mmCIF file of C-alpha atoms in Angstrom:
data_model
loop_
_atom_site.group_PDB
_atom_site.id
_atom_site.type_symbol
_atom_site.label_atom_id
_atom_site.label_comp_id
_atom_site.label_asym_id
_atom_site.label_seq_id
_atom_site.Cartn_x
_atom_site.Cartn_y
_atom_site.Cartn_z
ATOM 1 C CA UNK A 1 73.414 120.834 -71.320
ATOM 2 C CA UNK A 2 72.899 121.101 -67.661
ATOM 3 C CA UNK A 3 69.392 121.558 -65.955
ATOM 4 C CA UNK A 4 68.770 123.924 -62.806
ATOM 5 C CA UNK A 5 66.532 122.049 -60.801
ATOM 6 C CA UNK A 6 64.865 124.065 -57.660
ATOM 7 C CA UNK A 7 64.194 122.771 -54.048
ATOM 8 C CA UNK A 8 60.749 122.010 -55.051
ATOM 9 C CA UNK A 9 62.013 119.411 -57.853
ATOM 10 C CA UNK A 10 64.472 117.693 -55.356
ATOM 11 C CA UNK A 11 61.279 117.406 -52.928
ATOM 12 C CA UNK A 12 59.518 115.528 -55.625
ATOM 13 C CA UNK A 13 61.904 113.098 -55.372
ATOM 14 C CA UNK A 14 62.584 112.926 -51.760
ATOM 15 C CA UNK A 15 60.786 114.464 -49.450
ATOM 16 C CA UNK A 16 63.367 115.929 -46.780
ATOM 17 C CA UNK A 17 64.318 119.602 -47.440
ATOM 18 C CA UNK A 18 67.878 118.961 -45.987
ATOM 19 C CA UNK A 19 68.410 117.214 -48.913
ATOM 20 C CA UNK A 20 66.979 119.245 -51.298
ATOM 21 C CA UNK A 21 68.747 122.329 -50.126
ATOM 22 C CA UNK A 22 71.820 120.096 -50.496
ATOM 23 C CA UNK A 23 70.708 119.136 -54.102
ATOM 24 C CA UNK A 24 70.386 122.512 -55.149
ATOM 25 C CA UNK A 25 73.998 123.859 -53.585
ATOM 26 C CA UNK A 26 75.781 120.693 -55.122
ATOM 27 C CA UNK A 27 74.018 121.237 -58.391
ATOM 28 C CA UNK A 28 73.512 122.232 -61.224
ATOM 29 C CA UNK A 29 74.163 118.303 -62.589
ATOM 30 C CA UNK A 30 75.202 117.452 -66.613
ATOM 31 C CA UNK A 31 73.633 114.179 -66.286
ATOM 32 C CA UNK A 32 71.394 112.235 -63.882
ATOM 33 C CA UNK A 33 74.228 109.909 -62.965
ATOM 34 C CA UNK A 34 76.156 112.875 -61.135
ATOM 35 C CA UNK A 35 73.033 113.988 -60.017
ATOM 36 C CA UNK A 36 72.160 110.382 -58.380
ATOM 37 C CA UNK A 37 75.751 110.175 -57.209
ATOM 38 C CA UNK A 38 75.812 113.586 -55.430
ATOM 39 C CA UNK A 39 71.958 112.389 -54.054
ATOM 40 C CA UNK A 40 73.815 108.983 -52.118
ATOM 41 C CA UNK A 41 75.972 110.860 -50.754
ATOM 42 C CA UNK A 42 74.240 113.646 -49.288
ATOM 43 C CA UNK A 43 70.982 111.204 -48.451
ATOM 44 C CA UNK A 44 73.183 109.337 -46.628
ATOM 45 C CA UNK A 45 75.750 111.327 -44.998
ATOM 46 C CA UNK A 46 74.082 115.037 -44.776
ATOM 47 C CA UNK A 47 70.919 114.394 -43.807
ATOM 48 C CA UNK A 48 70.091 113.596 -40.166
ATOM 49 C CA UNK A 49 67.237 110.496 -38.851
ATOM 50 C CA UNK A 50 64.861 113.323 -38.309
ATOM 51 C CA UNK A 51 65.260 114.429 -42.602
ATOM 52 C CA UNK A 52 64.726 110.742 -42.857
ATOM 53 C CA UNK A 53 61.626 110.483 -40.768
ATOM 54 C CA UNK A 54 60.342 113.785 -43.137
ATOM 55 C CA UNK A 55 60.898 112.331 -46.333
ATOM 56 C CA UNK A 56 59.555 108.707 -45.294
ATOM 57 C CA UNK A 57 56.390 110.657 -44.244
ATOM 58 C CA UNK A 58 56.204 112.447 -47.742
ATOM 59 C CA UNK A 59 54.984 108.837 -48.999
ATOM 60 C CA UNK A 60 51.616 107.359 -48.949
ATOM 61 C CA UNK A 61 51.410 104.323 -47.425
ATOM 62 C CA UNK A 62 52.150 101.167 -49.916
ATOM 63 C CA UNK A 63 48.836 100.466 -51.756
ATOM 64 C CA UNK A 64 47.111 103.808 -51.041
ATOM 65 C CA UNK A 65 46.900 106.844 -53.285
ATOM 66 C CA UNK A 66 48.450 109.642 -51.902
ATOM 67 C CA UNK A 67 46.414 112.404 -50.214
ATOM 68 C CA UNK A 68 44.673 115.090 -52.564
ATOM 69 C CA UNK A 69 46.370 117.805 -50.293
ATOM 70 C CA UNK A 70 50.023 116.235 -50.509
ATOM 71 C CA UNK A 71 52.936 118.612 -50.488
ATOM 72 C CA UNK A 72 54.354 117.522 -54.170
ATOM 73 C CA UNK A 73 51.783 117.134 -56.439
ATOM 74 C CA UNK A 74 54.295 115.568 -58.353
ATOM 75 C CA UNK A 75 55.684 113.102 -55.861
ATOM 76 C CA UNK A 76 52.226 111.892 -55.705
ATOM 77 C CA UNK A 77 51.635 111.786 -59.514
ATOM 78 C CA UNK A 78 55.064 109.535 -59.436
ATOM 79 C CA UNK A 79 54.128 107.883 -56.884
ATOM 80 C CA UNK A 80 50.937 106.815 -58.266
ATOM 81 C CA UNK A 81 52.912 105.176 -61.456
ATOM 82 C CA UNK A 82 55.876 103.016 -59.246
ATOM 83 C CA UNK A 83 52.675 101.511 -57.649
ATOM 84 C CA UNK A 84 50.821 100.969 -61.230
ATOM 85 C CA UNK A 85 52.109 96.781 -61.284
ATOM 86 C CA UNK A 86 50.997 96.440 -57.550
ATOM 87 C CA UNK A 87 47.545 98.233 -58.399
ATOM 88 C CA UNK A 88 47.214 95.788 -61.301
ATOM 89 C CA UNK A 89 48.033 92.757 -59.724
ATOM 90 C CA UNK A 90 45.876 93.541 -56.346
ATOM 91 C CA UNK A 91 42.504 91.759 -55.127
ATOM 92 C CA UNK A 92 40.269 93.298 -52.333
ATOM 93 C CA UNK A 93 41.289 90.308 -50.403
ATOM 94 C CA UNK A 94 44.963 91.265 -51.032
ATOM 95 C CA UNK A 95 44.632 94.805 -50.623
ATOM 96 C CA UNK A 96 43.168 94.048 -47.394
ATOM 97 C CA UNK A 97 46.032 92.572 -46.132
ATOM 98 C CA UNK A 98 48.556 95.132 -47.150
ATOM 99 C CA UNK A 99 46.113 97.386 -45.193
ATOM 100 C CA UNK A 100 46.399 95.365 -41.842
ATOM 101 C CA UNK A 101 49.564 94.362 -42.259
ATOM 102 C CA UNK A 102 50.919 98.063 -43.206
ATOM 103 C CA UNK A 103 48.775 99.551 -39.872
ATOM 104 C CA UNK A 104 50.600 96.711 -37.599
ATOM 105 C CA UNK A 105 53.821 97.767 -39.089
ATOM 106 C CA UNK A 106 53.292 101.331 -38.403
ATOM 107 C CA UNK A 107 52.512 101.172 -34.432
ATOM 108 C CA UNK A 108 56.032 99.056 -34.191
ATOM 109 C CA UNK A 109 58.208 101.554 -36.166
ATOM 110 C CA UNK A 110 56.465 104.744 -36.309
ATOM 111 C CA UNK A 111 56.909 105.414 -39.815
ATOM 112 C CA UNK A 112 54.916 104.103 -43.020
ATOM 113 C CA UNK A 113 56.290 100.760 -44.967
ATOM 114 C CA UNK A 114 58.371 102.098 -47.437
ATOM 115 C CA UNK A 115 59.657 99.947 -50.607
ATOM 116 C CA UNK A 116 60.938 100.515 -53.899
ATOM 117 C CA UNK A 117 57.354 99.328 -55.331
ATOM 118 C CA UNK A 118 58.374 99.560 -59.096
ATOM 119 C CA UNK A 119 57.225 96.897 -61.009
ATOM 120 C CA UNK A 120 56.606 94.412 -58.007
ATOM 121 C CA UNK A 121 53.554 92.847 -57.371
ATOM 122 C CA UNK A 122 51.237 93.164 -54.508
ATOM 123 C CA UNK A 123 51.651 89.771 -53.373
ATOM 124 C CA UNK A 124 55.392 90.368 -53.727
ATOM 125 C CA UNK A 125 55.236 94.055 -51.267
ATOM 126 C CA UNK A 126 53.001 91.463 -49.176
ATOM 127 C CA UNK A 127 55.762 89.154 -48.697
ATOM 128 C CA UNK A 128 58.636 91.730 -47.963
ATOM 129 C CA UNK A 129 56.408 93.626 -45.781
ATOM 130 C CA UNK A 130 56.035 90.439 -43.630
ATOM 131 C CA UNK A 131 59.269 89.471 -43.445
ATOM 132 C CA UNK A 132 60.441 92.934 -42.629
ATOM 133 C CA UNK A 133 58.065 93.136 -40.071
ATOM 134 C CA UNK A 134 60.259 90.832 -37.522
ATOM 135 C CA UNK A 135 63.254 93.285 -37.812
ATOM 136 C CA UNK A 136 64.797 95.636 -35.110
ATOM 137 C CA UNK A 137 63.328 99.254 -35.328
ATOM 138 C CA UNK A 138 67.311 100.750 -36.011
ATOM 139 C CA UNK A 139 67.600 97.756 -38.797
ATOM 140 C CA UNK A 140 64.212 98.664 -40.316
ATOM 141 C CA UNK A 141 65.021 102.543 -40.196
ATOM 142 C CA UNK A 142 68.320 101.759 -42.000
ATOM 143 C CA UNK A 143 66.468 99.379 -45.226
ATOM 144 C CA UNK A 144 63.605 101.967 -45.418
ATOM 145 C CA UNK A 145 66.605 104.469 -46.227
ATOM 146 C CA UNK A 146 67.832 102.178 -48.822
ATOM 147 C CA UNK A 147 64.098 102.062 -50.355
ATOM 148 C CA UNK A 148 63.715 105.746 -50.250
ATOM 149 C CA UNK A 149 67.379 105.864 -52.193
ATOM 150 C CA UNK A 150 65.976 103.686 -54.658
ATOM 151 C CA UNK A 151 62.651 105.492 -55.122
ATOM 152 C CA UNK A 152 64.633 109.174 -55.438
ATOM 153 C CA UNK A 153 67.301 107.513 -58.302
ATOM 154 C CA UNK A 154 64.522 106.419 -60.368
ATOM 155 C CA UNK A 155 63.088 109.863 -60.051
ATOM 156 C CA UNK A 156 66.078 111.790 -60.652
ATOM 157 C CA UNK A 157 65.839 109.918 -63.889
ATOM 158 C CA UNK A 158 62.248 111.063 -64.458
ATOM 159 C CA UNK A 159 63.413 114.502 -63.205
ATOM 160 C CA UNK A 160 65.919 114.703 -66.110
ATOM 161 C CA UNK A 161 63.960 113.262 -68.850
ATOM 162 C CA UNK A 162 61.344 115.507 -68.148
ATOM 163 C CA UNK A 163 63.669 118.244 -68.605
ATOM 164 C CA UNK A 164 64.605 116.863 -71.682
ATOM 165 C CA UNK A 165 61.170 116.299 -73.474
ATOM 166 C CA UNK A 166 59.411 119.493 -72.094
ATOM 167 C CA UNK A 167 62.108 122.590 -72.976
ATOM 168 C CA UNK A 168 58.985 124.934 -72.217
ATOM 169 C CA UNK A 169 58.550 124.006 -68.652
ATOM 170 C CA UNK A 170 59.133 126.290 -65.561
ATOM 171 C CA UNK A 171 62.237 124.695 -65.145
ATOM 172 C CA UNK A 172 65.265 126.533 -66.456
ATOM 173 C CA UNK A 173 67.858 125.639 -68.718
ATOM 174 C CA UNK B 1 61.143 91.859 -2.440
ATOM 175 C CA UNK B 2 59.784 93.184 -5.604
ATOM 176 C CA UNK B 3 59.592 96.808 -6.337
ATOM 177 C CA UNK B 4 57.062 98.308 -8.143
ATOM 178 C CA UNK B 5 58.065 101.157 -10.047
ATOM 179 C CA UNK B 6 55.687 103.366 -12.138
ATOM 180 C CA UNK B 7 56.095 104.899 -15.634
ATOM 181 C CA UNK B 8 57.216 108.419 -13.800
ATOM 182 C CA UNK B 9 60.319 105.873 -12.521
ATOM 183 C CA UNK B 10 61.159 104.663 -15.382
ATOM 184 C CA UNK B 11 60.721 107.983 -17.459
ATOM 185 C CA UNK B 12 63.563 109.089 -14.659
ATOM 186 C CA UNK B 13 65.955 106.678 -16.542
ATOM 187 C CA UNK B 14 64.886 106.566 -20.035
ATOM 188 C CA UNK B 15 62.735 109.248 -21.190
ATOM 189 C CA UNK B 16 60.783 107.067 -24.101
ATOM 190 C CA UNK B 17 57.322 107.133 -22.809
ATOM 191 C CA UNK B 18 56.816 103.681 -24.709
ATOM 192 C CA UNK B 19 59.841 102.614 -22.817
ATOM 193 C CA UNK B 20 58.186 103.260 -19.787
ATOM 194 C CA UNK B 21 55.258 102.034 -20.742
ATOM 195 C CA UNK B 22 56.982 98.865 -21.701
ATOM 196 C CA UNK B 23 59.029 98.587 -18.654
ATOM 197 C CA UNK B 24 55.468 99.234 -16.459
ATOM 198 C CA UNK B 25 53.903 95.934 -18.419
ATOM 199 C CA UNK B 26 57.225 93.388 -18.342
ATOM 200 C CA UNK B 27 57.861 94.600 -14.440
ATOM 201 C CA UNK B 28 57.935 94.336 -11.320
ATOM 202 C CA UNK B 29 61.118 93.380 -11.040
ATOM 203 C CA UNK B 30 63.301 91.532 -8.193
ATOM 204 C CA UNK B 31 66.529 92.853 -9.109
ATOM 205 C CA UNK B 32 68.297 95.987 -10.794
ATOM 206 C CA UNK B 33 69.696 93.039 -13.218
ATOM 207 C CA UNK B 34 66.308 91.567 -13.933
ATOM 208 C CA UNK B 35 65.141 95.689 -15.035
ATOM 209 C CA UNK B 36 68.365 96.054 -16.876
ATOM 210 C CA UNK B 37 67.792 92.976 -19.015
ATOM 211 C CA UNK B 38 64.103 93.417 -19.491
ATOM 212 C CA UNK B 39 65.394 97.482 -20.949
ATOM 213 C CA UNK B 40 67.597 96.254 -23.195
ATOM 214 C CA UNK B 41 65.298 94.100 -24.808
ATOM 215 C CA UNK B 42 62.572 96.939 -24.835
ATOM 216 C CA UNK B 43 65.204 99.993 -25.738
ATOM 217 C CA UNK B 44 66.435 97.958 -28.473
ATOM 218 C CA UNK B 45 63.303 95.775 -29.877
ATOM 219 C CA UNK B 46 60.525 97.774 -28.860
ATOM 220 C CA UNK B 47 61.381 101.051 -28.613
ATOM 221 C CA UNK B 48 60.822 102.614 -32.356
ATOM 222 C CA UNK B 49 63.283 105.550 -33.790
ATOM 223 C CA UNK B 50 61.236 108.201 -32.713
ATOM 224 C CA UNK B 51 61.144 106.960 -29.331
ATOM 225 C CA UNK B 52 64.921 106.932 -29.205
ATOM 226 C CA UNK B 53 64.667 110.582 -30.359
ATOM 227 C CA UNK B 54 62.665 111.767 -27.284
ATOM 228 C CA UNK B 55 64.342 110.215 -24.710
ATOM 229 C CA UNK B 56 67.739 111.896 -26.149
ATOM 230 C CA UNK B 57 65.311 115.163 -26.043
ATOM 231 C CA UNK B 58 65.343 114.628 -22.351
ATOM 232 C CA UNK B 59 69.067 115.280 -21.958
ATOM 233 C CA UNK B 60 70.477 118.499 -21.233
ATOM 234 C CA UNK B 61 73.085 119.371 -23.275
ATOM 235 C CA UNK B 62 76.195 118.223 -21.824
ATOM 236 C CA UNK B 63 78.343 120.547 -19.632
ATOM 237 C CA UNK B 64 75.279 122.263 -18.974
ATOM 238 C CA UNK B 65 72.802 122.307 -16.164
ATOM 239 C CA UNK B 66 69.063 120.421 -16.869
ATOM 240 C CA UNK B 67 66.498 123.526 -17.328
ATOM 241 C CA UNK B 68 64.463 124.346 -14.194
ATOM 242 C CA UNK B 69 61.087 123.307 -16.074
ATOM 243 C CA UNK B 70 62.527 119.535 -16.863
ATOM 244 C CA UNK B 71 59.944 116.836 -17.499
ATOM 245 C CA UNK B 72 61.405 114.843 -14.797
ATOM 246 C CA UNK B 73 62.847 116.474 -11.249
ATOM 247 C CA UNK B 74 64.812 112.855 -11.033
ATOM 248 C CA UNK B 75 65.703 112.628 -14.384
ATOM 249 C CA UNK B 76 68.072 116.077 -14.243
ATOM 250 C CA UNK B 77 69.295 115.384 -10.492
ATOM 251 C CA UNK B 78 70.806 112.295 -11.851
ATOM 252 C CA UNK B 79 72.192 114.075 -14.916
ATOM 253 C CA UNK B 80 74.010 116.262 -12.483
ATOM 254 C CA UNK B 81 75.376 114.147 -10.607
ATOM 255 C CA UNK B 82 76.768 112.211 -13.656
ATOM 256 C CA UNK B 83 78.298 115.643 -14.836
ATOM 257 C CA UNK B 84 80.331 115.976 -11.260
ATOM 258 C CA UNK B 85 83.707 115.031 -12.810
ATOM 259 C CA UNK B 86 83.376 116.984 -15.823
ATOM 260 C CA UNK B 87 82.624 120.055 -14.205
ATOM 261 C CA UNK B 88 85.043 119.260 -11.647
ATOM 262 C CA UNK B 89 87.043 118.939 -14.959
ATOM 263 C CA UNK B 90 86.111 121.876 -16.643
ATOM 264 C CA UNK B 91 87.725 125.511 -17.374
ATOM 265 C CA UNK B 92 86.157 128.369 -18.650
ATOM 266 C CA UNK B 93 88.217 127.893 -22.081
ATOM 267 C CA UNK B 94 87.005 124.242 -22.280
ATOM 268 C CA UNK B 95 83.241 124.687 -21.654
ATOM 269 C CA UNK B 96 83.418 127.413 -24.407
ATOM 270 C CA UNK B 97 84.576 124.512 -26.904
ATOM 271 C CA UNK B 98 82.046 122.176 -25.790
ATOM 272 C CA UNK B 99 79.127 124.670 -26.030
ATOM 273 C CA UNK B 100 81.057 125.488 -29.999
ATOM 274 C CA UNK B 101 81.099 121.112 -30.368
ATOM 275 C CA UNK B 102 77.783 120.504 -29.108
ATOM 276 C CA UNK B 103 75.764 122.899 -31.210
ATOM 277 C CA UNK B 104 77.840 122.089 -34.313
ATOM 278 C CA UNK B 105 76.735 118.591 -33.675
ATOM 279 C CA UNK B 106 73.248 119.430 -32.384
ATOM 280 C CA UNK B 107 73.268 121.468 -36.549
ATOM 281 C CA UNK B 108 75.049 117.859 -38.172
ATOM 282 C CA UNK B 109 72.548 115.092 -36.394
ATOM 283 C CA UNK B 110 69.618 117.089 -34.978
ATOM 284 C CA UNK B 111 69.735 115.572 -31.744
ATOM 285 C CA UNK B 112 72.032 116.294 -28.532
ATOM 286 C CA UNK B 113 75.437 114.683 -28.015
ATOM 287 C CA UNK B 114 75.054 111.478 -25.832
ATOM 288 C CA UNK B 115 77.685 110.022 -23.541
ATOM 289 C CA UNK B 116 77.351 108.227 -20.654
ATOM 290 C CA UNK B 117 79.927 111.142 -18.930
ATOM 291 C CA UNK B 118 79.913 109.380 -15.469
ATOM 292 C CA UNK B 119 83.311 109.421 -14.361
ATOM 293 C CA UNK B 120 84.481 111.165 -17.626
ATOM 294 C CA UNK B 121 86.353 114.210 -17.399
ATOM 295 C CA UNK B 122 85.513 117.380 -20.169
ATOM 296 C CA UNK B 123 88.829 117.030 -21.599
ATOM 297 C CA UNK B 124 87.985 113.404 -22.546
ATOM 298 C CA UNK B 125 84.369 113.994 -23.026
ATOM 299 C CA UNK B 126 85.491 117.389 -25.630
ATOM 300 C CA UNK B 127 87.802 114.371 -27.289
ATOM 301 C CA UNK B 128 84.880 111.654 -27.907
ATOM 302 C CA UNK B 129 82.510 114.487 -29.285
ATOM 303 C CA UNK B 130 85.202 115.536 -31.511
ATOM 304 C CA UNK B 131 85.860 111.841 -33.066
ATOM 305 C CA UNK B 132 82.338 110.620 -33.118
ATOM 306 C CA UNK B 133 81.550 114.449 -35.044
ATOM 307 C CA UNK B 134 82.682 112.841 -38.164
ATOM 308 C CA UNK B 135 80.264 109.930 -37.969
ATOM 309 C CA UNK B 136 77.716 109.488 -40.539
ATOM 310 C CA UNK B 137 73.987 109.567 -39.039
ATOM 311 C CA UNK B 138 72.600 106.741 -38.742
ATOM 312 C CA UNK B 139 75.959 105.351 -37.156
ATOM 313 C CA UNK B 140 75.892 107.827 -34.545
ATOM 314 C CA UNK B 141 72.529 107.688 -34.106
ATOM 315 C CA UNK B 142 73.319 103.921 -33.156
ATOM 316 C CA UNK B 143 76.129 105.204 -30.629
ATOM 317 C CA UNK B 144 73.924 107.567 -29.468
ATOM 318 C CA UNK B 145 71.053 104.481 -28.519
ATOM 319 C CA UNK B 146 73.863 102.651 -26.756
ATOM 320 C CA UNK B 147 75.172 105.568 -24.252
ATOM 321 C CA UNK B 148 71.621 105.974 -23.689
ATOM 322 C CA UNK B 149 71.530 102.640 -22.599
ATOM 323 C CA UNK B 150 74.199 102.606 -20.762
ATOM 324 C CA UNK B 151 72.688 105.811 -18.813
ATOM 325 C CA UNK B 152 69.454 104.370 -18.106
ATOM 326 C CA UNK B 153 71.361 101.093 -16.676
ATOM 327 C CA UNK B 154 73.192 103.328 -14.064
ATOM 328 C CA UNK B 155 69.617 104.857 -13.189
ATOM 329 C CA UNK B 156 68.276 101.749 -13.140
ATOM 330 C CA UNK B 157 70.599 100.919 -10.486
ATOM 331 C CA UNK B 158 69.993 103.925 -8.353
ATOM 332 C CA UNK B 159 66.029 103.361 -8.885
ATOM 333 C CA UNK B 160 66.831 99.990 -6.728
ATOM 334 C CA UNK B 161 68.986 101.598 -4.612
ATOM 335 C CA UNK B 162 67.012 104.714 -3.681
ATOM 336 C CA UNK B 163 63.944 102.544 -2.985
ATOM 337 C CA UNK B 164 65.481 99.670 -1.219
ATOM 338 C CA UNK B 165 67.048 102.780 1.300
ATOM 339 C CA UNK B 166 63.662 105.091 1.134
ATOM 340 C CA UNK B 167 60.907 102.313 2.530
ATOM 341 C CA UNK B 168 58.570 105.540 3.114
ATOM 342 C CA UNK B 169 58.806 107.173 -0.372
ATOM 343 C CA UNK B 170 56.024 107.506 -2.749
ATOM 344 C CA UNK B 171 57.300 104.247 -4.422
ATOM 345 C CA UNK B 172 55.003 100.897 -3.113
ATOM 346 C CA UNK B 173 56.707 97.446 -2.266
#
């Protein structure tokens, strides 16, 4: 059984709208591993640094909740659950830091951190955040890429079980 | 004898205003090789993604002439004169097919195609925009960074030059 997905469910999980216009021509997708493998390619060859930028600046920055006006209610629902172990394992002290560190980080590469946060701890983002902080802005651009990669296959996943458990939804079959 | 340039100069060469703002704070500088060395560092290093996106902004596209309301006066008198040997180059049948390359690139990458055409001819110049076409993005954006740099080291050059032959120009010593 194959599920339509729209632009606005591609947004949810990445934020350019190259690449969900792409999603939706490619599609429709049997399973979420053709879905994921048409998302690489297109994430990575069709859309251009400034779809990048856009879908980087979809995110809220690692350790915040996202905006109450943000563009994909659902992104930011998601969102809110890949950050749940960092959330848990957080002290003010902690969350402090991430909130230093993350401003420095911005003013040298003009976009917000951006990491696979799923099941890492905050002392963990911490550490990768530091030690990413040293690299060249071009290196940096290309790992944050990688990260938002990561963050749209595990969503693609949600996207599809979704689908699966809620038949009644406005998505069609 | 040091020159000192201000951010206007350097916005001539490189039109990144943190670039220039960088160059402003590391100069003045007693040689053209002393600037180029301190740009690399800062175009590279310093210089974040969407700085490397507006100075490419500040480019005309090539075979064509800078518009009359460009940022910087300098900046598209230059570009000019690195155009001479392409349009010295150039038929009516070849500027057609770089005007049909350029905006199918400008569509693919979202930014302008870069070369450092100085002494290039438009057959060779239609050629290089051709192979680099099938690049994916964030490997031409990388291209694109270098031919900027090498651009903003020939204007570096002519910076030195123009104010080591103009003692009475705006410029101070």
């Amino acid at each position: 059984m194959e599920s339509v997905f729209g632009e606005a469910d591609y947004l949810a999980c990445c934020g350019s709208h190259k690449f969900a216009k792409h999603m939706v021509e490619a599609g429709p997708f049997s399973s979420p591993q053709l879905a994921i493998s048409a998302a690489t390619h297109i994430w990575f060859n069709q859309v251009d640094v400034t779809g990048w930028l856009e879908a980087f600046s979809a995110h809220p920055q690692i350790g915040q909740s996202p905006s109450h006006d943000h563009k994909s209610p659902t992104s930011a629902q998601w969102s809110k659950g890949e950050q749940s172990t960092a959330i848990a394992t957080a002290t003010d002290s902690t969350l402090q830091e991430l909130y230093d560190w993350n401003t420095c980080y911005r003013k040298k590469f003009g976009f917000v951190f951006l990491i696979c946060a799923s099941g890492r701890s905050t002392p963990e983002i911490l550490a990768e955040l530091k030690r990413r902080y040293s690299n060249r802005p071009l290196v940096e651009f290309e790992i944050a890429a990688q990260e938002q990669m990561k963050i749209t296959e595990l969503r693609l996943h949600k996207l599809f079980s979704v689908a699966a458990n809620t038949p009644t939804s406005d998505t069609q079959f």
